[in-house]
PDB file of C-alpha atoms in Angstrom:
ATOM      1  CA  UNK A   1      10.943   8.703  12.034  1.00  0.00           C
ATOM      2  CA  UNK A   2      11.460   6.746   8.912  1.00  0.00           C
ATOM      3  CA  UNK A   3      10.474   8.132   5.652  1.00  0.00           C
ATOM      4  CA  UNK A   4      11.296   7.072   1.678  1.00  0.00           C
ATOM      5  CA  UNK A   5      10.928   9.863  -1.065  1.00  0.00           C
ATOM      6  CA  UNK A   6      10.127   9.005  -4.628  1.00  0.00           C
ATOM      7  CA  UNK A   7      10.660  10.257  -7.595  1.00  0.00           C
ATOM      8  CA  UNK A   8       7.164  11.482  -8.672  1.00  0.00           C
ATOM      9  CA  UNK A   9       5.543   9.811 -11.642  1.00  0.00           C
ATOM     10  CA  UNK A  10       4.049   8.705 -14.229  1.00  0.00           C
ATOM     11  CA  UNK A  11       7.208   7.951 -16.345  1.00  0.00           C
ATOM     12  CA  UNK A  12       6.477   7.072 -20.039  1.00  0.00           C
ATOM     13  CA  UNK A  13       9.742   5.895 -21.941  1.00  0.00           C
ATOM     14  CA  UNK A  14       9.800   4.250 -25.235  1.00  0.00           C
ATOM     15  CA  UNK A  15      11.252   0.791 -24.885  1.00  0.00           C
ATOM     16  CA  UNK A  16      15.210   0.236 -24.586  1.00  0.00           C
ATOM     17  CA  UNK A  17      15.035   3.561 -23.059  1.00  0.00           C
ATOM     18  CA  UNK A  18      17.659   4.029 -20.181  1.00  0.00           C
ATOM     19  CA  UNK A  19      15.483   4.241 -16.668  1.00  0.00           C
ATOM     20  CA  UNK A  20      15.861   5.544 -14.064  1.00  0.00           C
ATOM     21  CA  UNK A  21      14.021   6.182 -10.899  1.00  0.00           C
ATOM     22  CA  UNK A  22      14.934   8.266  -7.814  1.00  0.00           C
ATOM     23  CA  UNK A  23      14.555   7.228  -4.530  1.00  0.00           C
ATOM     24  CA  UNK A  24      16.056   8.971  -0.865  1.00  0.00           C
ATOM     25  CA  UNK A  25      15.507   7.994   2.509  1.00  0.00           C
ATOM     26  CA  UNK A  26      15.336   8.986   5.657  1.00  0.00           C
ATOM     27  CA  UNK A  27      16.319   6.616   8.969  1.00  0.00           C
ATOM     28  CA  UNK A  28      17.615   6.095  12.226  1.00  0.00           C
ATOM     29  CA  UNK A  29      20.043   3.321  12.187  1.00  0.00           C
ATOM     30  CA  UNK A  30      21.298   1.342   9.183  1.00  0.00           C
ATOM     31  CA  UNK A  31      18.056   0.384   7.569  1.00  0.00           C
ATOM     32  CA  UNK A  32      18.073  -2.281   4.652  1.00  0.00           C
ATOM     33  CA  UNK A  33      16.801  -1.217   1.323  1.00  0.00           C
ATOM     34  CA  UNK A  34      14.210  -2.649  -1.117  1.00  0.00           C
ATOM     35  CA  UNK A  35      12.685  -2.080  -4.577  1.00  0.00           C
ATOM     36  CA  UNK A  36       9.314  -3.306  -4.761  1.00  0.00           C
ATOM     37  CA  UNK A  37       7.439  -4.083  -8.099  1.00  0.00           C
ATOM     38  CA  UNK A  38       3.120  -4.256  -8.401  1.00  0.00           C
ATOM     39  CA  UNK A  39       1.762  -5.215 -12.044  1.00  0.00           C
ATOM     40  CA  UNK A  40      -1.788  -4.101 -11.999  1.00  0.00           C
ATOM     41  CA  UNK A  41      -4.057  -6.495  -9.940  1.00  0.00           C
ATOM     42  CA  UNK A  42      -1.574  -8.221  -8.517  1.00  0.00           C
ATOM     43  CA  UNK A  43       0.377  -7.574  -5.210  1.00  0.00           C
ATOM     44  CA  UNK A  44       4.148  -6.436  -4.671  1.00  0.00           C
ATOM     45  CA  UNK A  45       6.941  -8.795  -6.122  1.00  0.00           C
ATOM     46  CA  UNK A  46      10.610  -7.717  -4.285  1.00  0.00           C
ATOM     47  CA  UNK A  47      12.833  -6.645  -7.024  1.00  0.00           C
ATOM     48  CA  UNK A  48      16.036  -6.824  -5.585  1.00  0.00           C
ATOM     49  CA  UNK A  49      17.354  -5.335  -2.037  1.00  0.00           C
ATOM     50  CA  UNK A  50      20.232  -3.972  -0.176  1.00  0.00           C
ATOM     51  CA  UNK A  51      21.478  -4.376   3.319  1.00  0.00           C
ATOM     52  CA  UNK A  52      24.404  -2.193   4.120  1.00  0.00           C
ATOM     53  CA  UNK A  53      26.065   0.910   2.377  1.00  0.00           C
ATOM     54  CA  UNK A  54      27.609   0.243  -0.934  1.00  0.00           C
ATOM     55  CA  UNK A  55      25.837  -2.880  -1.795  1.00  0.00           C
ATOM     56  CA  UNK A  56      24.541  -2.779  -4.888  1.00  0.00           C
ATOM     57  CA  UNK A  57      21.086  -5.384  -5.622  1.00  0.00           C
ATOM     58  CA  UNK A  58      20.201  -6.247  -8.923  1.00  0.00           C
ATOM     59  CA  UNK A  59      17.692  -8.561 -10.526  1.00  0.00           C
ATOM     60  CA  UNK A  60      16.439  -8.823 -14.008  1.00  0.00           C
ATOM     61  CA  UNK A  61      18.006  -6.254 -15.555  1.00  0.00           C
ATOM     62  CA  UNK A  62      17.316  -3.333 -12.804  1.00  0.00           C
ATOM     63  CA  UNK A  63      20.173  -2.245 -10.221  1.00  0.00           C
ATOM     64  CA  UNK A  64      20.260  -0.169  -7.335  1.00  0.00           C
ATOM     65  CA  UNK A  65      23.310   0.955  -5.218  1.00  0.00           C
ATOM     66  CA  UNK A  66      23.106   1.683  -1.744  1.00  0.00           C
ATOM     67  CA  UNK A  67      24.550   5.243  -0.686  1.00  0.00           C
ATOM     68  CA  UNK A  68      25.099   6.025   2.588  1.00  0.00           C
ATOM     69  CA  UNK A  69      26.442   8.906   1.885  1.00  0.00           C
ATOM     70  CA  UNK A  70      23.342  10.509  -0.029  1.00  0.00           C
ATOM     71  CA  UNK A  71      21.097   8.573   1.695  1.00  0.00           C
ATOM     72  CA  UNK A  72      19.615   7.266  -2.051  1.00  0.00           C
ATOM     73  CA  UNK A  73      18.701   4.078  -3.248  1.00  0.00           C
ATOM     74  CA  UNK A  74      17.903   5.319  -7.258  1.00  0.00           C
ATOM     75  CA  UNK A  75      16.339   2.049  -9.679  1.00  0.00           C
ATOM     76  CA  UNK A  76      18.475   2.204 -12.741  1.00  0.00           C
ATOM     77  CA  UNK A  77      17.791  -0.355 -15.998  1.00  0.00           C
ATOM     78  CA  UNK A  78      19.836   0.028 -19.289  1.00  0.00           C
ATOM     79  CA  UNK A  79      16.536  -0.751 -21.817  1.00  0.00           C
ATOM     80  CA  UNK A  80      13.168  -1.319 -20.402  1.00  0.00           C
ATOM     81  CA  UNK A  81      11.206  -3.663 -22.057  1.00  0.00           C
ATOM     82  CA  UNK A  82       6.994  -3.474 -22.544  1.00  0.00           C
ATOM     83  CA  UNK A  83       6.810  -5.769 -20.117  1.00  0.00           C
ATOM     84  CA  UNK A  84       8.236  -3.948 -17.462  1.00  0.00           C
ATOM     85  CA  UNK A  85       5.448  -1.558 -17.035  1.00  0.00           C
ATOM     86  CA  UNK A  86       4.087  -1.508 -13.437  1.00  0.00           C
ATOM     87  CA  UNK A  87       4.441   0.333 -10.504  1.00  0.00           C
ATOM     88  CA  UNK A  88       7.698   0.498  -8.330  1.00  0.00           C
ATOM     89  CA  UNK A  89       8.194   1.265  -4.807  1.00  0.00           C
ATOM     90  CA  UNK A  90      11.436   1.740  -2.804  1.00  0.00           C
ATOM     91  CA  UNK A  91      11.199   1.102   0.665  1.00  0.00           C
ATOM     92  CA  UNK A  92      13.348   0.720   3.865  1.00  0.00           C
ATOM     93  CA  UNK A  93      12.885  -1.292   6.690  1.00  0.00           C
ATOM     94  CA  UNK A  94      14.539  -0.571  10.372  1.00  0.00           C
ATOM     95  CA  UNK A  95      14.506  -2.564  13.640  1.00  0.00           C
ATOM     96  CA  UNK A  96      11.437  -4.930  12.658  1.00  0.00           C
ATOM     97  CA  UNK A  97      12.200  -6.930   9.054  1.00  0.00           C
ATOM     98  CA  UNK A  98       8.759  -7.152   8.080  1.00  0.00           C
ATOM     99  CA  UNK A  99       7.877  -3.532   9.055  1.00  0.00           C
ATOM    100  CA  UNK A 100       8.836  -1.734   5.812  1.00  0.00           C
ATOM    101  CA  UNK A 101       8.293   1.809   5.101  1.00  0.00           C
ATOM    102  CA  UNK A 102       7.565   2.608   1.482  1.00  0.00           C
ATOM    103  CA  UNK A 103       7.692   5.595  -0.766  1.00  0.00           C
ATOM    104  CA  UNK A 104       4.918   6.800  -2.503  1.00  0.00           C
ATOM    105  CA  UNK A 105       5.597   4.452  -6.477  1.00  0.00           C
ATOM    106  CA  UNK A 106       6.395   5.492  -9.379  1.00  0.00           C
ATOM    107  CA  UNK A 107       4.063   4.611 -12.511  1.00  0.00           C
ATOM    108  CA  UNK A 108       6.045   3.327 -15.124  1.00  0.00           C
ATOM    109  CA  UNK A 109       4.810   2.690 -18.568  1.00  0.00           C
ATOM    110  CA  UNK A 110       7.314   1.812 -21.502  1.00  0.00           C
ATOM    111  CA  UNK A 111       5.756   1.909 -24.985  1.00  0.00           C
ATOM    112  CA  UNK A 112       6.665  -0.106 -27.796  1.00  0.00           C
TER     113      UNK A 112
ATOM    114  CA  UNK B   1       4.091 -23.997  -3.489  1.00  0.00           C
ATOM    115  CA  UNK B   2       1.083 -22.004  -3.341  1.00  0.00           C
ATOM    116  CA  UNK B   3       1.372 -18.064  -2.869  1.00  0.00           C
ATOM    117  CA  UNK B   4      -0.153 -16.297  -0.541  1.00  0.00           C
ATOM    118  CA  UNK B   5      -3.887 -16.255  -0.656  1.00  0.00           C
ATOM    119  CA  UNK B   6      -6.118 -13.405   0.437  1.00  0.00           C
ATOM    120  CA  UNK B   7     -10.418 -13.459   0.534  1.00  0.00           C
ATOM    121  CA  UNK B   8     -12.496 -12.242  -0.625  1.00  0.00           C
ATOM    122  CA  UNK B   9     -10.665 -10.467  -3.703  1.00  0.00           C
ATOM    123  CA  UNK B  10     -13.537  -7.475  -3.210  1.00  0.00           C
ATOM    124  CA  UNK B  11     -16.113  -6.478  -0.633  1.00  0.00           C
ATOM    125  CA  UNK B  12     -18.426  -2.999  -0.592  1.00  0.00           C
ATOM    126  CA  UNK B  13     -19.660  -2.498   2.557  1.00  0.00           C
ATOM    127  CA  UNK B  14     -21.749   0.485   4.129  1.00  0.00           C
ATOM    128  CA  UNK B  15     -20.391   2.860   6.872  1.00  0.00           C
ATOM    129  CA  UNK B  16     -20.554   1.715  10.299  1.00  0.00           C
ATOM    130  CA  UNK B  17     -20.400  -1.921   9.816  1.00  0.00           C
ATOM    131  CA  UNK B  18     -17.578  -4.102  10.383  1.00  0.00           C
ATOM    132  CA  UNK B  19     -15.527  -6.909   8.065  1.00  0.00           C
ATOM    133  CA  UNK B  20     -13.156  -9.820   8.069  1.00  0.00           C
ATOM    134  CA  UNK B  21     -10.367 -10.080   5.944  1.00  0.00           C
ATOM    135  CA  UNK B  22      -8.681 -13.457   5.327  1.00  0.00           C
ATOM    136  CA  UNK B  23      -5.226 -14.195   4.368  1.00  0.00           C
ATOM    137  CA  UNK B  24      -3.243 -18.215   4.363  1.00  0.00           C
ATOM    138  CA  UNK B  25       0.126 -17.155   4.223  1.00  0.00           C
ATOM    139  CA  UNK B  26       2.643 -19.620   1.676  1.00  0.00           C
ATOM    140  CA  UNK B  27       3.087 -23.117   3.530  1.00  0.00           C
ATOM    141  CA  UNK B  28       5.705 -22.972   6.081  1.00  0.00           C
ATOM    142  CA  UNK B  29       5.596 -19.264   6.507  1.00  0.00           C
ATOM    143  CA  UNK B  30       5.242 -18.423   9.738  1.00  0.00           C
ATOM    144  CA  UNK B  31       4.715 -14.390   9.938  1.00  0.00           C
ATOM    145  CA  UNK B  32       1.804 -12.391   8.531  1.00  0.00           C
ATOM    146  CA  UNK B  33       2.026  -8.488   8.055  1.00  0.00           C
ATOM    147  CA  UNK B  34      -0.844  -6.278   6.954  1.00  0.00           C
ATOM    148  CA  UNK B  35      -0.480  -3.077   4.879  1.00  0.00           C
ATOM    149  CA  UNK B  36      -3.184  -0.699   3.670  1.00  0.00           C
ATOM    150  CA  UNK B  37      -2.705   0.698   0.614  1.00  0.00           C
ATOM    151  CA  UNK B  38      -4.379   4.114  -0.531  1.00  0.00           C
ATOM    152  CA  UNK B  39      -4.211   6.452  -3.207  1.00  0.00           C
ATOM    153  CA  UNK B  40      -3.611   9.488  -1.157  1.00  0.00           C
ATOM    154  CA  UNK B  41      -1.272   7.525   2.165  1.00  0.00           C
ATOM    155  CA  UNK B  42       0.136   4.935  -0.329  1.00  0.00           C
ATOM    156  CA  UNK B  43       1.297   1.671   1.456  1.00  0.00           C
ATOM    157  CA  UNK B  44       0.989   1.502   5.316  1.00  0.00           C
ATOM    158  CA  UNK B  45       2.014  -0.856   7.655  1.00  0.00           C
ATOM    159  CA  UNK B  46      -0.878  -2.128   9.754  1.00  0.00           C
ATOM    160  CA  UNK B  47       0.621  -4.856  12.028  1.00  0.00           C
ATOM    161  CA  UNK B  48       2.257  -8.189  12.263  1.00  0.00           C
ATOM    162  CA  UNK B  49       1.807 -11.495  13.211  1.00  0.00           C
ATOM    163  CA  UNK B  50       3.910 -14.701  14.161  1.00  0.00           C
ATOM    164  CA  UNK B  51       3.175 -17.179  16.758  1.00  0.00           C
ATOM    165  CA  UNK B  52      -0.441 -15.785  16.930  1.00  0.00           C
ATOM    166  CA  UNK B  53       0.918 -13.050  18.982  1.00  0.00           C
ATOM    167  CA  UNK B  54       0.772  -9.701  17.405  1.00  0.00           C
ATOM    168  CA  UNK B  55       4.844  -8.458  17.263  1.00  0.00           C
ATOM    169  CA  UNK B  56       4.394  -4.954  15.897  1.00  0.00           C
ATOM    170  CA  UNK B  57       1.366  -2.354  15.047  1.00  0.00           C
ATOM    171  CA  UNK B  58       1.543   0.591  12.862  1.00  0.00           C
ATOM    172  CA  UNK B  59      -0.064   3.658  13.485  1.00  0.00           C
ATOM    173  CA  UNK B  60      -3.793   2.980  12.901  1.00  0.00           C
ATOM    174  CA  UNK B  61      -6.635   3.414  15.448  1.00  0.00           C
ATOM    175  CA  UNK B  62      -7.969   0.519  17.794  1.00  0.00           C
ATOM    176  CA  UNK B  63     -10.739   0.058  15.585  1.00  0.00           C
ATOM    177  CA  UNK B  64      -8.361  -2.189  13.219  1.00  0.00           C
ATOM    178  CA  UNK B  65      -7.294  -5.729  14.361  1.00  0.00           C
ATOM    179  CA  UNK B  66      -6.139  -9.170  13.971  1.00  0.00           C
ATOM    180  CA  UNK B  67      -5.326 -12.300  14.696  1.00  0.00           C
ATOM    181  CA  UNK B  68      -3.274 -15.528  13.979  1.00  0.00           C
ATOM    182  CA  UNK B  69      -4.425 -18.896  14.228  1.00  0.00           C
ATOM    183  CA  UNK B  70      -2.310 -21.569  15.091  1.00  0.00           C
ATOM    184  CA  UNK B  71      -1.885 -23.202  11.171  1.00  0.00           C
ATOM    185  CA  UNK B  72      -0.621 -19.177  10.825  1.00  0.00           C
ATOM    186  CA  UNK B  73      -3.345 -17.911   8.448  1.00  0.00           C
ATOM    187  CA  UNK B  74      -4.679 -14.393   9.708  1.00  0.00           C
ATOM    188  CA  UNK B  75      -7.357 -12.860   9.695  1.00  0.00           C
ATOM    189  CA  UNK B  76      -7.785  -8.494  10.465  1.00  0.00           C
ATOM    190  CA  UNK B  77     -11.141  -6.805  11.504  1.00  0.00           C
ATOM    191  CA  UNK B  78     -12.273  -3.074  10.697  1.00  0.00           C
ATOM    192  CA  UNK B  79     -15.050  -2.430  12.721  1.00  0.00           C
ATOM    193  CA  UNK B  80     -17.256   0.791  12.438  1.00  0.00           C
ATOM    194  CA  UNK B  81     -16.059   1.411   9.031  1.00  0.00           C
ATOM    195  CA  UNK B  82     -15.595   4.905   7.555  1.00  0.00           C
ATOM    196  CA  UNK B  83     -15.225   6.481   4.185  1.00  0.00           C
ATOM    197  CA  UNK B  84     -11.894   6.460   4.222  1.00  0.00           C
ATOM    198  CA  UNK B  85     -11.152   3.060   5.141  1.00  0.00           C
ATOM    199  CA  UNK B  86     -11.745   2.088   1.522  1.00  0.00           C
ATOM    200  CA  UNK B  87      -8.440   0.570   0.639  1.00  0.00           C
ATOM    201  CA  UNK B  88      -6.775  -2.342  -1.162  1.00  0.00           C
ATOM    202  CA  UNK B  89      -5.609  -4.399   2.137  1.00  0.00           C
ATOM    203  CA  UNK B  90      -2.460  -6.070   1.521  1.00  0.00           C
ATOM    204  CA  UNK B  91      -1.652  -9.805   3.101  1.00  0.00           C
ATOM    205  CA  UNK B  92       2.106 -10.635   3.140  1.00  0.00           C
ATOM    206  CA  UNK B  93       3.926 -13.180   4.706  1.00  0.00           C
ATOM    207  CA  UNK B  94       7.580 -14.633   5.562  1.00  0.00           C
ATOM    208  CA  UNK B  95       9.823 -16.935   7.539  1.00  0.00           C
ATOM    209  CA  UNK B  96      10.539 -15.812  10.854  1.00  0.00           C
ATOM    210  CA  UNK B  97      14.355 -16.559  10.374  1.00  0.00           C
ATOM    211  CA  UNK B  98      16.024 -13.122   9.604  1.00  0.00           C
ATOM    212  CA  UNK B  99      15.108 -13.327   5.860  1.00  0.00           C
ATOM    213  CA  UNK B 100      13.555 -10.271   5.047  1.00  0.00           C
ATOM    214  CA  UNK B 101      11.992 -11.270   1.878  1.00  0.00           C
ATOM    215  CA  UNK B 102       8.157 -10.753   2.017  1.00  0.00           C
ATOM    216  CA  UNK B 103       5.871 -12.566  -0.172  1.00  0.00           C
ATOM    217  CA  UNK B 104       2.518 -10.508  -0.849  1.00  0.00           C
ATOM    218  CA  UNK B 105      -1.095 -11.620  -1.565  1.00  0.00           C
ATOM    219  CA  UNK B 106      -3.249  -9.908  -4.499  1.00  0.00           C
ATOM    220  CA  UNK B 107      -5.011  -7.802  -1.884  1.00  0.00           C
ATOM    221  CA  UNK B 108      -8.604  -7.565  -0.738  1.00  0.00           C
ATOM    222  CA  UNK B 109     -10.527  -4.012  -2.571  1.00  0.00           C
ATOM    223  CA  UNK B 110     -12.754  -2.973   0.320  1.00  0.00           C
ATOM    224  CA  UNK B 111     -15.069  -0.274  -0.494  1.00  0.00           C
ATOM    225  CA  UNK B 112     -17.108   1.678   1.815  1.00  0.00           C
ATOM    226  CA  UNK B 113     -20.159   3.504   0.810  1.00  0.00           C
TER     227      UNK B 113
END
């Protein structure tokens, strides 16, 4: 089956620290790839995504490259900012869109 | 546009009895998908909706269930609750048009005691 491995947290950077977070995945088929965001109380914000090998998403500062060959999908940002403190999942989804499997988050907190 | 709206925001029930979750998806979306999310399983996929016909279920016992109405808000039921149902339940929705962007609710903190 379909499983997403995370690299295990908290992570506690000072801010325009260089981040990054590891993320590997397991799938049949050639799943599309996500990085999900969730600020406390809220609910998940997608982050930016990836749909075949070699892609690379990127929103607001954060990146992520697709390799097919290392099955990995690591969440890179050149200086973190205060504000990005929150919790970030990768996830994968394969045959059904909307049926996403997700790793287990990574706790990020960036101190001024 | 309105997101997507989930109710109640928290409910503490007892073990054995049963609740209703709510969730109106953003206007226009037409598919609602249901995740659990726990400290110890993280996030779960419960099942999805579109065309009030359920399209996929994840791996959760019978005791968990849904619905769709026809103005595509959803609503899931846990009867017989347990201790470990206690769980943020997650509401998100989409366009049933290939996009696979999902928009997600606040969640709904259910507590069982």
């Amino acid at each position: 089956g379909n499983s997403v491995t995370q690299m295990e947290g908290p992570v506690t950077l000072s801010e325009e620290a260089f981040l990054t977070i590891n993320c590997t995945y397991t799938a049949t088929g050639y799943p599309s790839l996500f990085w999900y965001v969730q600020y406390p109380g809220e609910g998940l914000q997608l982050l930016l995504k990836a749909t075949k090998a070699d892609d690379k998403g990127s929103n607001k500062g954060f990146e992520a490259t697709y390799r097919k060959e290392t099955t990995s999908f690591h969440l890179e940002k050149g200086s973190v900012q205060v504000s990005d403190s929150a919790v970030y999942f990768c996830a994968l989804n394969s045959g059904s869109a909307r049926q996403l499997t997700f790793g287990s988050g990574t706790q990020l907190t960036v101190l001024p | 546009k309105a997101g997507v709206t989930q109710t109640p925001r928290y409910l503490i029930k007892t073990r054995g009895q049963q609740v209703t979750l709510s969730c109106s998806p953003i206007s226009g979306h037409r598919s609602v998908s249901w995740y659990q999310q726990t400290p110890g399983q993280g996030l779960q996929f419960l099942f999805e909706y579109f065309s009030e016909t359920q399209r996929n279920k994840g791996n959760f016992p019978g005791r968990f269930s849904g619905r769709q109405f026809s103005n595509s808000r959803s609503e899931m039921n846990v009867s017989t609750l347990e201790l470990g149902d206690s769980a943020l339940y997650l509401c998100a929705s989409s366009l049933w048009d290939g996009n696979e962007k999902l928009f997600f609710g606040s969640g709904t903190q259910l507590s069982v005691l």
